[in-house]
Each structure stands twice: as C-alpha cells, then as structure tokens.
Amino acid sequence: MTDLSTSLVYALEGFWFYGVVFMLVLSGVIFIHEMGHFLMARVLGVRAEVFSVGFGREVFGWTDSKGTRWKFSWLPLGGYVRIFGESEPYHTILTDEEKSVAFYTKSLWHRTLIVFAGPLANFVFAVLVVALLFMTIGKPQSLPEISGIEVGSGADKAGLQNHDILLRINGTEMKNYEQIKNTIAPLAGQGLVLQIRRGTEVLDIKAVPGILKEKDSFGHDTQRGYLGTLWPSHGLDIREINSIDGIDVKEDVDLTRNLLIERLDKSLVINFGKKDRPADLRIQPPRELNPHLFLPHSPDFNTLTLSVRPDKHRVRLGLGAAIWGGLELTGKAVTQTLGVIYQMVVGSKSTSELGGFVKISTMTGDTAQRGGASLVMFIAILSINIGFLNLLPLPMLDGGHLAFHLAEWIRGKPPSPKVKGYIYGVGIVFLMGMVFLANLNDLIGFLSKK
C-alpha cells in the first residue's frame, strides 16, 4: 500500500471515528438541554408539540398520549423541542383547551422557568455526572512529585531534583499539587522548610519562593509565590519547545521529537513556551511513559509525558465531597468561559482561538481515545459550556428570551413584535457571524498544517 493510500485510509478512519463520536456526544448533551425545557413545560401544564433528536426530515418517531411527537431526524447534530403557543397567534383562534396548554398564556414566572430549565438541566447533569465519576472511578490527584525544575528558580537554587517527592512545607503535610500551589501562593520571598523524599532518604531543604506574574481568567495581571517546579500533568506540547540542550528546534516538530526520543530517561534542558513566558526547564522524561512519541496516530503523539498523569492516580470521594467537586468544576468552567468571552470583547484575546465543529470534534475524538473517564469528564464540561452559552443575552438563545422576560417584568408588558423582530435579526446575523468565524479558524488551522 502506498503512503498516499495509507494516509487516505487513516483519514477516512479518523473521519468516521471523530465524526460519529462528536455527533453522539453533541446530540446527547443537547438532548439533556431540551429535556430540561420539556420536563419543566410538562410540570407547568404547557404542551410540547415536537421533541426531535436531530434536524431535518424525520426518520422515525411516535406520538405520545399528550400529543407530543417524538422523532429522530436524519441530521444528528443536536435537536430541539417545540413548545406549543410560544407566542400569541394573530391569524389563528385557539380554543379554551388549547389556550390552557399554550406557553404564551402562562405567567411570566412560569415562562421564565421553562426557558431557564434547559441550561439548568445542563448544569445539573454535569454536577451529577462528575460526582458519580468521583465516587466510582475517583477524582484525579496530582501527586507531590517534582517532574521538572525551572533553571534559576527558587527550587533550582535550593537544590531540588526531578522525582523528589515533597512531603511537608513548614511542617504541614502536602498531599497533592493543588495544596502545594495554594500553600506557596501567598509566601513569595519568605523562607520555607521543605521536607522531601529522594529515593530512600528524607531530607529537609530550605527554599525561597519567587514571584510569578500571570493573568487571571479575565486577563487581569496578578501574581503569586512559586517555587519553579513542574508537577504531574497531562504533559508538555512538544510544539511549544523552542530549544533542547541549546539546539534550536523552533517550527521543526520532527527534529524536536527525534531529539527528545534520543534523550528519554536522561536529564536535559528545554526552553519551553511560545504564547506564555518562555522558560528553561530541567526535565528527565521516562521512556516507559512516552511510547506515544513513536505512534503517529496516537492523540498524544505531540505530548511529552514527564511523570504519571493525574488521571492515572485517583482518589474515590464520598457523596458530599463528590457533589461539591462537581459544583466546583462547574463554577471553574463557567468562570473560564466567561473570562475568555470578556477577553475577546475587550481585545486582549484573539478571536482566532474560537473553534468550530472540526476543533470540537477533534477534541472529542482525542478525549475518547484516552479512555471512558476522560470522555465522561469532557461531556460534563461540554454540557456546562452549552448551558452557560445559552444564557448569554442573545436572541435565538435562552438568554435572549430571558432578557425579553426581564424587559417585560420591568415594563409591565412584553416588547412589541416589531422590536423583537429587529433584535432577532441583529442576533441572527451576529450568531451566524460567530459560527462562520469559528469554522473559518478551523479551516485556516487545517490548511496551515499542510
């Protein structure tokens, strides 16, 4: 088989795998969203005319005793629920029975609940899924093992080494990276006593954290204390490496990979970081953790693993802690998404970072290949983002309807159909523009790899 035909086979296999997984995940998350609207409408006595999984022509379906048509349509990219009487008809006279189950006849409070129930379902689903994951498989934990040291940092000056395990800071036991980060953050410039395990020895080492300047979720300048150590993570993107032991490897990912393979199990210094602050890092990547560097079709082909990944070390949580973990993840995801939107609005982040169907499907497929737990976590985060984005005050989204309801509550009457029409027109143009831009970024990214 020629290289061209082999590449074509892999491309077709990738298309089917990534495409099918993406459609199943997206349809599932949107099904949850629409089910939220549907169930709240049922509870409040509003009839749903249609509940469709997918768009376009119906493939098969049935009508239930309440008159709702359940159907599967030929384009499985999401779905929708059509609520009866969403607006007051002007050319049709409804019977009293029809009015009793129409959306527009319900109180403002009930209409608001029905609209809000979609995003709420996404949030509740995410919290429950994450909680179940943390209770059964466990929550990922970054072990307090040093997997890299920034040259010239407080850790480097103190003599810390790769694979040292940090046991205590000033006498307080450290169980994971998150605890270490939070402990050191307010202690910049202060002397610390670190108890570490190096092989079979337990040592006390004095160190002084430096100051790390960074951006928060909204792009604002902030700073915290840091030692200059790397902790177990999902690895480094080798495309972000600028040099290896003084050898310039910028824009040459093949050279980067070959040099790294030659140096597996050895100590080396890389200059890492293109978008963020470049830094010289002393690392020692284990060969046994990097078999994917030899596998071109692995989702981790461009990832250098320095230590056991957090998702390989999990701790099972009780019910309360698991639910709190789900709520915490939801809060972080919403904050990060809001921060990205804010930075794009003020111009501190480029819209080129927007991704369309190709980028999302690639992320979905890559995550699926890493295992069921990773895919479930990705589905939860996608559900959170879909729920949050639907709350943005844009026409055609749930947030747009909620904005109209707020205006109705303030004014005592709903906006006129003419005003709504203008706003919907502008909103449609804006949303279509964002969809076009996101997918254009996908196309540019695809062509730039050729």
Tab-separated table of C-alpha atoms in Angstrom:
chain	number	residue	atom	x	y	z
A	1	MET	CA	0.000	0.000	0.000
A	2	THR	CA	1.398	3.419	-0.971
A	3	ASP	CA	1.922	6.240	1.530
A	4	LEU	CA	-0.904	8.175	-0.132
A	5	SER	CA	-3.408	5.334	0.115
A	6	THR	CA	-2.325	4.609	3.704
A	7	SER	CA	-2.860	8.256	4.635
A	8	LEU	CA	-6.254	8.180	2.932
A	9	VAL	CA	-7.299	5.096	4.901
A	10	TYR	CA	-6.242	6.717	8.183
A	11	ALA	CA	-8.039	9.934	7.216
A	12	LEU	CA	-11.276	8.067	6.483
A	13	GLU	CA	-10.992	6.059	9.692
A	14	GLY	CA	-10.384	9.280	11.620
A	15	PHE	CA	-13.334	10.976	9.939
A	16	TRP	CA	-15.744	8.218	10.892
A	17	PHE	CA	-14.435	7.815	14.428
A	18	TYR	CA	-14.196	11.507	15.267
A	19	GLY	CA	-17.383	12.386	13.399
A	20	VAL	CA	-19.528	9.665	14.954
A	21	VAL	CA	-18.239	10.274	18.493
A	22	PHE	CA	-18.751	14.022	18.099
A	23	MET	CA	-22.333	13.621	16.840
A	24	LEU	CA	-23.224	11.211	19.643
A	25	VAL	CA	-21.730	13.455	22.333
A	26	LEU	CA	-23.238	16.675	20.973
A	27	SER	CA	-26.655	15.100	20.457
A	28	GLY	CA	-26.576	13.655	23.968
A	29	VAL	CA	-25.700	16.970	25.617
A	30	ILE	CA	-28.320	18.888	23.632
A	31	PHE	CA	-30.867	16.144	24.388
A	32	ILE	CA	-30.307	16.845	28.102
A	33	HIS	CA	-30.762	20.573	27.468
A	34	GLU	CA	-34.001	20.166	25.541
A	35	MET	CA	-35.272	17.602	28.038
A	36	GLY	CA	-34.945	20.292	30.702
A	37	HIS	CA	-37.280	22.573	28.734
A	38	PHE	CA	-39.649	19.673	28.046
A	39	LEU	CA	-39.940	18.422	31.625
A	40	MET	CA	-40.481	21.897	33.065
A	41	ALA	CA	-43.149	22.568	30.426
A	42	ARG	CA	-44.893	19.311	31.339
A	43	VAL	CA	-44.786	20.146	35.056
A	44	LEU	CA	-46.280	23.601	34.425
A	45	GLY	CA	-49.009	22.352	32.096
A	46	VAL	CA	-47.590	23.502	28.757
A	47	ARG	CA	-47.804	21.162	25.786
A	48	ALA	CA	-44.750	20.239	23.752
A	49	GLU	CA	-45.635	19.719	20.094
A	50	VAL	CA	-42.384	18.097	18.963
A	51	PHE	CA	-39.289	16.647	20.604
A	52	SER	CA	-36.716	15.934	17.914
A	53	VAL	CA	-33.325	14.282	18.192
A	54	GLY	CA	-31.533	15.738	15.186
A	55	PHE	CA	-32.700	18.112	12.473
A	56	GLY	CA	-34.272	17.769	9.060
A	57	ARG	CA	-36.602	15.094	7.754
A	58	GLU	CA	-37.966	12.574	10.242
A	59	VAL	CA	-36.513	9.065	10.024
A	60	PHE	CA	-38.921	7.500	12.525
A	61	GLY	CA	-40.991	8.586	15.501
A	62	TRP	CA	-44.192	8.266	17.519
A	63	THR	CA	-46.818	10.447	19.191
A	64	ASP	CA	-47.440	10.037	22.914
A	65	SER	CA	-50.725	10.352	24.801
A	66	LYS	CA	-50.102	14.064	25.498
A	67	GLY	CA	-49.847	14.844	21.794
A	68	THR	CA	-46.056	15.249	21.651
A	69	ARG	CA	-44.382	13.928	18.510
A	70	TRP	CA	-41.107	12.202	19.408
A	71	LYS	CA	-38.884	11.774	16.390
A	72	PHE	CA	-35.377	11.015	15.202
A	73	SER	CA	-34.269	13.110	12.249
A	74	TRP	CA	-31.634	12.440	9.633
A	75	LEU	CA	-29.069	15.088	10.716
A	76	PRO	CA	-27.944	14.065	14.253
A	77	LEU	CA	-26.320	17.352	15.266
A	78	GLY	CA	-28.318	18.191	18.359
A	79	GLY	CA	-32.086	18.533	18.431
A	80	TYR	CA	-34.922	20.719	19.621
A	81	VAL	CA	-38.244	20.843	21.463
A	82	ARG	CA	-41.115	22.864	20.001
A	83	ILE	CA	-43.353	24.303	22.713
A	84	PHE	CA	-46.994	24.931	21.816
A	85	GLY	CA	-48.051	28.569	21.678
A	86	GLU	CA	-44.639	30.187	22.209
A	87	SER	CA	-46.160	33.466	21.031
A	88	GLU	CA	-49.722	34.666	20.742
A	89	PRO	CA	-51.146	33.745	17.310
A	90	TYR	CA	-52.522	36.565	15.170
A	91	HIS	CA	-54.251	34.573	12.452
A	92	THR	CA	-55.490	31.572	14.427
A	93	ILE	CA	-58.161	31.419	17.096
A	94	LEU	CA	-57.320	28.944	19.833
A	95	THR	CA	-59.901	27.028	21.798
A	96	ASP	CA	-60.047	27.388	25.569
A	97	GLU	CA	-58.474	23.955	25.886
A	98	GLU	CA	-55.581	24.952	23.602
A	99	LYS	CA	-55.077	28.214	25.466
A	100	SER	CA	-54.801	26.304	28.740
A	101	VAL	CA	-51.708	24.453	27.455
A	102	ALA	CA	-50.165	27.318	25.442
A	103	PHE	CA	-46.864	28.851	26.546
A	104	TYR	CA	-47.887	32.482	25.987
A	105	THR	CA	-50.883	32.222	28.338
A	106	LYS	CA	-48.753	31.227	31.326
A	107	SER	CA	-47.484	33.672	33.918
A	108	LEU	CA	-44.144	35.415	33.386
A	109	TRP	CA	-42.694	33.376	36.237
A	110	HIS	CA	-43.718	30.061	34.656
A	111	ARG	CA	-42.461	31.067	31.201
A	112	THR	CA	-39.135	32.078	32.726
A	113	LEU	CA	-38.817	28.728	34.494
A	114	ILE	CA	-39.440	26.834	31.250
A	115	VAL	CA	-36.780	28.848	29.413
A	116	PHE	CA	-34.228	28.581	32.226
A	117	ALA	CA	-34.800	24.833	32.667
A	118	GLY	CA	-32.671	23.986	29.606
A	119	PRO	CA	-29.394	25.489	30.873
A	120	LEU	CA	-30.248	24.307	34.394
A	121	ALA	CA	-30.533	20.730	33.114
A	122	ASN	CA	-27.049	21.017	31.591
A	123	PHE	CA	-25.587	22.212	34.889
A	124	VAL	CA	-27.368	19.577	36.998
A	125	PHE	CA	-26.367	16.838	34.550
A	126	ALA	CA	-22.712	17.914	34.702
A	127	VAL	CA	-22.643	18.041	38.505
A	128	LEU	CA	-24.246	14.594	38.824
A	129	VAL	CA	-22.006	13.012	36.174
A	130	VAL	CA	-18.836	14.418	37.735
A	131	ALA	CA	-19.993	13.395	41.220
A	132	LEU	CA	-20.702	9.847	40.014
A	133	LEU	CA	-17.293	9.736	38.336
A	134	PHE	CA	-15.522	10.908	41.504
A	135	MET	CA	-17.425	8.369	43.637
A	136	THR	CA	-16.801	5.356	41.387
A	137	ILE	CA	-13.542	5.849	39.476
A	138	GLY	CA	-12.191	8.641	41.656
A	139	LYS	CA	-11.009	12.236	41.383
A	140	PRO	CA	-7.651	12.782	39.608
A	141	GLN	CA	-4.880	13.718	42.032
A	142	SER	CA	-1.541	15.284	41.095
A	143	LEU	CA	0.995	13.562	43.314
A	144	PRO	CA	3.536	15.887	45.004
A	145	GLU	CA	6.388	14.565	42.829
A	146	ILE	CA	8.601	17.085	41.036
A	147	SER	CA	8.635	16.412	37.289
A	148	GLY	CA	10.610	19.471	36.157
A	149	ILE	CA	12.549	22.436	37.539
A	150	GLU	CA	12.858	25.928	36.087
A	151	VAL	CA	16.520	26.888	35.769
A	152	GLY	CA	17.408	29.723	38.172
A	153	SER	CA	14.207	29.407	40.213
A	154	GLY	CA	13.920	29.054	43.974
A	155	ALA	CA	13.644	25.279	43.573
A	156	ASP	CA	16.781	25.186	41.415
A	157	LYS	CA	18.780	27.320	43.864
A	158	ALA	CA	17.644	25.134	46.766
A	159	GLY	CA	18.963	22.010	45.037
A	160	LEU	CA	15.659	20.246	44.417
A	161	GLN	CA	15.800	17.479	41.818
A	162	ASN	CA	13.449	15.781	39.403
A	163	HIS	CA	11.405	12.991	41.014
A	164	ASP	CA	11.831	14.430	44.528
A	165	ILE	CA	8.588	13.957	46.461
A	166	LEU	CA	7.507	16.943	48.551
A	167	LEU	CA	6.197	15.688	51.891
A	168	ARG	CA	5.783	18.840	54.012
A	169	ILE	CA	6.035	22.625	53.832
A	170	ASN	CA	6.900	24.268	57.151
A	171	GLY	CA	5.677	21.128	58.889
A	172	THR	CA	2.320	20.882	57.079
A	173	GLU	CA	1.733	17.648	55.152
A	174	MET	CA	1.303	18.033	51.387
A	175	LYS	CA	-0.936	15.533	49.595
A	176	ASN	CA	-1.202	16.937	46.063
A	177	TYR	CA	-0.107	19.711	43.713
A	178	GLU	CA	-3.186	21.848	44.309
A	179	GLN	CA	-2.423	22.001	48.031
A	180	ILE	CA	1.227	22.882	47.344
A	181	LYS	CA	0.250	25.681	44.950
A	182	ASN	CA	-2.246	27.193	47.386
A	183	THR	CA	0.226	26.967	50.282
A	184	ILE	CA	3.084	28.683	48.430
A	185	ALA	CA	0.971	31.328	46.632
A	186	PRO	CA	0.981	33.906	49.498
A	187	LEU	CA	4.572	33.166	50.606
A	188	ALA	CA	6.678	34.840	47.887
A	189	GLY	CA	10.089	35.857	49.232
A	190	GLN	CA	9.642	34.016	52.526
A	191	GLY	CA	11.973	31.243	53.651
A	192	LEU	CA	10.405	27.778	53.645
A	193	VAL	CA	11.487	24.452	55.068
A	194	LEU	CA	10.651	21.689	52.603
A	195	GLN	CA	10.699	18.070	53.689
A	196	ILE	CA	11.289	15.852	50.670
A	197	ARG	CA	11.830	12.184	49.910
A	198	ARG	CA	14.676	11.489	47.486
A	199	GLY	CA	14.935	7.789	46.846
A	200	THR	CA	15.109	6.234	50.309
A	201	GLU	CA	16.244	9.423	52.055
A	202	VAL	CA	14.073	12.043	53.770
A	203	LEU	CA	15.693	15.497	53.660
A	204	ASP	CA	14.902	18.982	54.951
A	205	ILE	CA	15.736	21.694	52.407
A	206	LYS	CA	15.404	25.458	52.733
A	207	ALA	CA	13.932	27.332	49.765
A	208	VAL	CA	12.643	30.823	48.962
A	209	PRO	CA	9.703	31.082	46.515
A	210	GLY	CA	9.948	33.633	43.730
A	211	ILE	CA	7.162	35.771	42.277
A	212	LEU	CA	5.216	34.529	39.259
A	213	LYS	CA	3.365	37.175	37.261
A	214	GLU	CA	0.419	35.790	35.316
A	215	LYS	CA	-3.064	36.535	34.009
A	216	ASP	CA	-6.284	35.520	35.709
A	217	SER	CA	-9.314	34.132	33.854
A	218	PHE	CA	-10.311	37.652	32.757
A	219	GLY	CA	-6.844	38.651	31.537
A	220	HIS	CA	-6.031	40.854	34.528
A	221	ASP	CA	-2.460	40.951	35.849
A	222	THR	CA	-1.913	39.009	39.054
A	223	GLN	CA	0.997	37.432	40.881
A	224	ARG	CA	1.702	34.670	43.368
A	225	GLY	CA	4.558	32.888	45.049
A	226	TYR	CA	6.015	29.905	43.196
A	227	LEU	CA	8.967	27.548	43.564
A	228	GLY	CA	9.598	26.995	39.866
A	229	THR	CA	8.720	23.307	39.823
A	230	LEU	CA	6.609	21.264	37.433
A	231	TRP	CA	4.179	18.769	38.914
A	232	PRO	CA	2.429	15.762	37.351
A	233	SER	CA	0.231	16.937	34.481
A	234	HIS	CA	-1.036	15.711	31.148
A	235	GLY	CA	2.364	16.570	29.679
A	236	LEU	CA	4.040	19.246	27.571
A	237	ASP	CA	3.098	20.047	23.978
A	238	ILE	CA	6.361	19.447	22.101
A	239	ARG	CA	5.317	22.072	19.536
A	240	GLU	CA	5.838	24.656	22.294
A	241	ILE	CA	9.520	23.694	22.742
A	242	ASN	CA	11.983	26.274	21.386
A	243	SER	CA	15.284	24.516	22.105
A	244	ILE	CA	16.671	21.261	23.517
A	245	ASP	CA	20.058	21.364	25.238
A	246	GLY	CA	20.835	24.539	23.312
A	247	ILE	CA	19.740	23.152	19.913
A	248	ASP	CA	17.192	25.409	18.184
A	249	VAL	CA	14.104	23.374	17.257
A	250	LYS	CA	11.578	26.145	16.591
A	251	GLU	CA	8.997	25.270	13.919
A	252	ASP	CA	10.544	21.787	13.467
A	253	VAL	CA	8.385	19.324	15.351
A	254	ASP	CA	10.046	16.274	13.762
A	255	LEU	CA	13.507	17.363	14.941
A	256	THR	CA	12.026	18.118	18.363
A	257	ARG	CA	10.523	14.644	18.629
A	258	ASN	CA	13.702	12.890	17.453
A	259	LEU	CA	15.915	14.758	19.925
A	260	LEU	CA	13.504	14.004	22.757
A	261	ILE	CA	13.401	10.304	21.866
A	262	GLU	CA	17.217	10.214	21.931
A	263	ARG	CA	17.189	11.751	25.422
A	264	LEU	CA	14.450	9.713	27.104
A	265	ASP	CA	15.489	8.693	30.645
A	266	LYS	CA	18.212	11.375	30.545
A	267	SER	CA	18.398	14.813	32.136
A	268	LEU	CA	18.034	17.651	29.620
A	269	VAL	CA	17.216	21.340	29.482
A	270	ILE	CA	14.482	22.646	27.205
A	271	ASN	CA	13.285	26.164	26.523
A	272	PHE	CA	9.517	25.898	26.608
A	273	GLY	CA	6.700	28.333	25.875
A	274	LYS	CA	5.652	30.386	22.875
A	275	LYS	CA	2.401	32.051	23.930
A	276	ASP	CA	3.277	32.267	27.614
A	277	ARG	CA	6.504	33.237	29.339
A	278	PRO	CA	9.323	31.118	27.811
A	279	ALA	CA	11.398	29.337	30.453
A	280	ASP	CA	14.378	26.991	30.638
A	281	LEU	CA	13.246	23.743	32.266
A	282	ARG	CA	15.393	20.871	33.510
A	283	ILE	CA	13.475	17.638	32.945
A	284	GLN	CA	14.051	13.874	32.787
A	285	PRO	CA	11.230	12.252	30.767
A	286	PRO	CA	10.874	8.488	31.414
A	287	ARG	CA	10.909	6.247	28.346
A	288	GLU	CA	8.228	3.975	29.795
A	289	LEU	CA	5.736	6.876	29.936
A	290	ASN	CA	6.310	8.056	26.351
A	291	PRO	CA	5.531	5.172	23.957
A	292	HIS	CA	3.134	7.522	22.119
A	293	LEU	CA	6.092	9.515	20.730
A	294	PHE	CA	6.647	6.547	18.393
A	295	LEU	CA	2.970	6.321	17.320
A	296	PRO	CA	1.987	8.934	14.672
A	297	HIS	CA	-1.733	8.230	15.028
A	298	SER	CA	-1.822	8.480	18.815
A	299	PRO	CA	-3.722	11.515	20.196
A	300	ASP	CA	-0.633	12.094	22.403
A	301	PHE	CA	1.873	11.983	19.526
A	302	ASN	CA	2.881	15.601	20.231
A	303	THR	CA	2.875	15.283	24.028
A	304	LEU	CA	5.920	14.753	26.244
A	305	THR	CA	4.939	12.990	29.469
A	306	LEU	CA	7.185	13.797	32.433
A	307	SER	CA	5.538	11.761	35.189
A	308	VAL	CA	2.452	9.703	35.975
A	309	ARG	CA	-0.561	11.698	34.805
A	310	PRO	CA	-3.157	12.837	37.364
A	311	ASP	CA	-5.865	10.777	35.669
A	312	LYS	CA	-3.801	7.658	36.388
A	313	HIS	CA	-3.925	8.339	40.129
A	314	ARG	CA	-7.434	8.780	41.502
A	315	VAL	CA	-8.990	9.036	44.952
A	316	ARG	CA	-12.621	8.000	45.459
A	317	LEU	CA	-14.782	10.570	47.221
A	318	GLY	CA	-17.861	10.284	49.407
A	319	LEU	CA	-21.244	11.597	48.267
A	320	GLY	CA	-20.934	15.077	49.775
A	321	ALA	CA	-17.355	15.651	48.616
A	322	ALA	CA	-18.181	14.289	45.153
A	323	ILE	CA	-21.148	16.644	44.693
A	324	TRP	CA	-19.032	19.550	45.939
A	325	GLY	CA	-16.367	18.528	43.406
A	326	GLY	CA	-18.986	18.646	40.637
A	327	LEU	CA	-20.176	22.083	41.762
A	328	GLU	CA	-16.582	23.314	41.970
A	329	LEU	CA	-15.810	22.091	38.450
A	330	THR	CA	-18.976	23.756	37.140
A	331	GLY	CA	-18.007	27.055	38.762
A	332	LYS	CA	-14.480	26.921	37.337
A	333	ALA	CA	-15.713	26.065	33.837
A	334	VAL	CA	-18.240	28.935	33.850
A	335	THR	CA	-15.610	31.379	35.153
A	336	GLN	CA	-13.094	30.358	32.493
A	337	THR	CA	-15.656	30.592	29.686
A	338	LEU	CA	-16.839	33.985	30.916
A	339	GLY	CA	-13.215	35.092	31.124
A	340	VAL	CA	-12.500	34.063	27.536
A	341	ILE	CA	-15.588	35.919	26.279
A	342	TYR	CA	-14.624	39.018	28.274
A	343	GLN	CA	-11.065	38.985	26.914
A	344	MET	CA	-12.319	38.662	23.335
A	345	VAL	CA	-14.727	41.574	23.847
A	346	VAL	CA	-12.015	43.875	25.257
A	347	GLY	CA	-9.497	42.686	22.669
A	348	SER	CA	-6.929	41.058	24.974
A	349	LYS	CA	-7.562	37.632	23.407
A	350	SER	CA	-7.775	36.945	19.686
A	351	THR	CA	-10.943	35.551	18.115
A	352	SER	CA	-8.627	33.181	16.221
A	353	GLU	CA	-8.835	30.967	19.317
A	354	LEU	CA	-12.505	30.276	18.580
A	355	GLY	CA	-13.076	26.739	17.361
A	356	GLY	CA	-15.858	25.309	15.230
A	357	PHE	CA	-17.149	21.829	14.505
A	358	VAL	CA	-13.760	20.486	13.392
A	359	LYS	CA	-11.931	21.633	16.519
A	360	ILE	CA	-14.647	20.397	18.874
A	361	SER	CA	-14.939	17.046	17.091
A	362	THR	CA	-11.143	16.638	17.213
A	363	MET	CA	-11.137	17.353	20.946
A	364	THR	CA	-13.999	14.886	21.414
A	365	GLY	CA	-12.281	12.123	19.449
A	366	ASP	CA	-8.907	12.648	21.130
A	367	THR	CA	-10.548	12.552	24.550
A	368	ALA	CA	-12.457	9.372	23.682
A	369	GLN	CA	-9.199	7.655	22.741
A	370	ARG	CA	-7.782	8.463	26.186
A	371	GLY	CA	-10.469	6.410	27.899
A	372	GLY	CA	-14.012	6.435	29.181
A	373	ALA	CA	-13.312	8.552	32.269
A	374	SER	CA	-11.705	11.311	30.183
A	375	LEU	CA	-14.620	11.259	27.739
A	376	VAL	CA	-17.193	11.471	30.542
A	377	MET	CA	-15.370	14.468	32.041
A	378	PHE	CA	-15.251	16.128	28.609
A	379	ILE	CA	-19.002	15.558	28.160
A	380	ALA	CA	-19.638	17.185	31.544
A	381	ILE	CA	-17.544	20.246	30.642
A	382	LEU	CA	-19.221	20.490	27.225
A	383	SER	CA	-22.617	20.353	28.951
A	384	ILE	CA	-21.577	23.185	31.288
A	385	ASN	CA	-20.408	25.320	28.372
A	386	ILE	CA	-23.562	24.719	26.340
A	387	GLY	CA	-25.680	25.587	29.363
A	388	PHE	CA	-23.713	28.764	30.036
A	389	LEU	CA	-23.541	29.933	26.413
A	390	ASN	CA	-27.300	29.504	26.141
A	391	LEU	CA	-27.679	32.001	28.988
A	392	LEU	CA	-25.931	34.766	27.050
A	393	PRO	CA	-28.448	37.574	26.344
A	394	LEU	CA	-28.536	36.963	22.594
A	395	PRO	CA	-31.700	36.476	20.534
A	396	MET	CA	-32.334	32.866	19.494
A	397	LEU	CA	-30.654	31.692	22.713
A	398	ASP	CA	-32.367	31.053	26.036
A	399	GLY	CA	-30.602	34.098	27.434
A	400	GLY	CA	-32.266	36.251	24.789
A	401	HIS	CA	-35.706	35.018	25.835
A	402	LEU	CA	-34.821	35.643	29.473
A	403	ALA	CA	-33.755	39.182	28.552
A	404	PHE	CA	-37.164	39.752	26.936
A	405	HIS	CA	-38.815	38.394	30.083
A	406	LEU	CA	-36.760	40.796	32.201
A	407	ALA	CA	-37.863	43.687	29.993
A	408	GLU	CA	-41.472	42.533	30.354
A	409	TRP	CA	-41.114	42.410	34.138
A	410	ILE	CA	-39.654	45.935	34.243
A	411	ARG	CA	-42.103	47.492	31.755
A	412	GLY	CA	-45.153	45.500	32.743
A	413	LYS	CA	-45.659	44.343	29.157
A	414	PRO	CA	-43.605	42.414	26.586
A	415	PRO	CA	-41.626	44.164	23.823
A	416	SER	CA	-43.610	44.711	20.639
A	417	PRO	CA	-43.301	42.171	17.802
A	418	LYS	CA	-41.605	44.851	15.692
A	419	VAL	CA	-38.890	45.459	18.289
A	420	LYS	CA	-38.436	41.731	18.765
A	421	GLY	CA	-38.092	41.319	15.011
A	422	TYR	CA	-35.291	43.883	14.788
A	423	ILE	CA	-33.457	42.359	17.743
A	424	TYR	CA	-33.818	38.840	16.372
A	425	GLY	CA	-32.456	39.990	13.016
A	426	VAL	CA	-29.350	41.504	14.567
A	427	GLY	CA	-28.903	38.473	16.808
A	428	ILE	CA	-29.114	36.010	13.923
A	429	VAL	CA	-26.501	37.964	11.940
A	430	PHE	CA	-24.197	38.053	14.976
A	431	LEU	CA	-24.557	34.346	15.758
A	432	MET	CA	-24.075	33.319	12.133
A	433	GLY	CA	-21.001	35.535	12.005
A	434	MET	CA	-19.540	33.840	15.087
A	435	VAL	CA	-20.263	30.377	13.659
A	436	PHE	CA	-18.644	31.392	10.359
A	437	LEU	CA	-15.589	32.820	12.148
A	438	ALA	CA	-15.145	29.737	14.335
A	439	ASN	CA	-15.306	27.362	11.377
A	440	LEU	CA	-13.086	29.656	9.297
A	441	ASN	CA	-10.482	29.342	12.066
A	442	ASP	CA	-10.806	25.553	11.758
A	443	LEU	CA	-10.215	25.767	8.004
A	444	ILE	CA	-7.206	28.069	8.390
A	445	GLY	CA	-5.767	25.772	11.050
A	446	PHE	CA	-6.262	22.750	8.784
A	447	LEU	CA	-4.636	24.410	5.761
A	448	SER	CA	-1.715	25.724	7.830
A	449	LYS	CA	-0.771	22.123	8.678
A	450	LYS	CA	-0.481	21.212	5.023
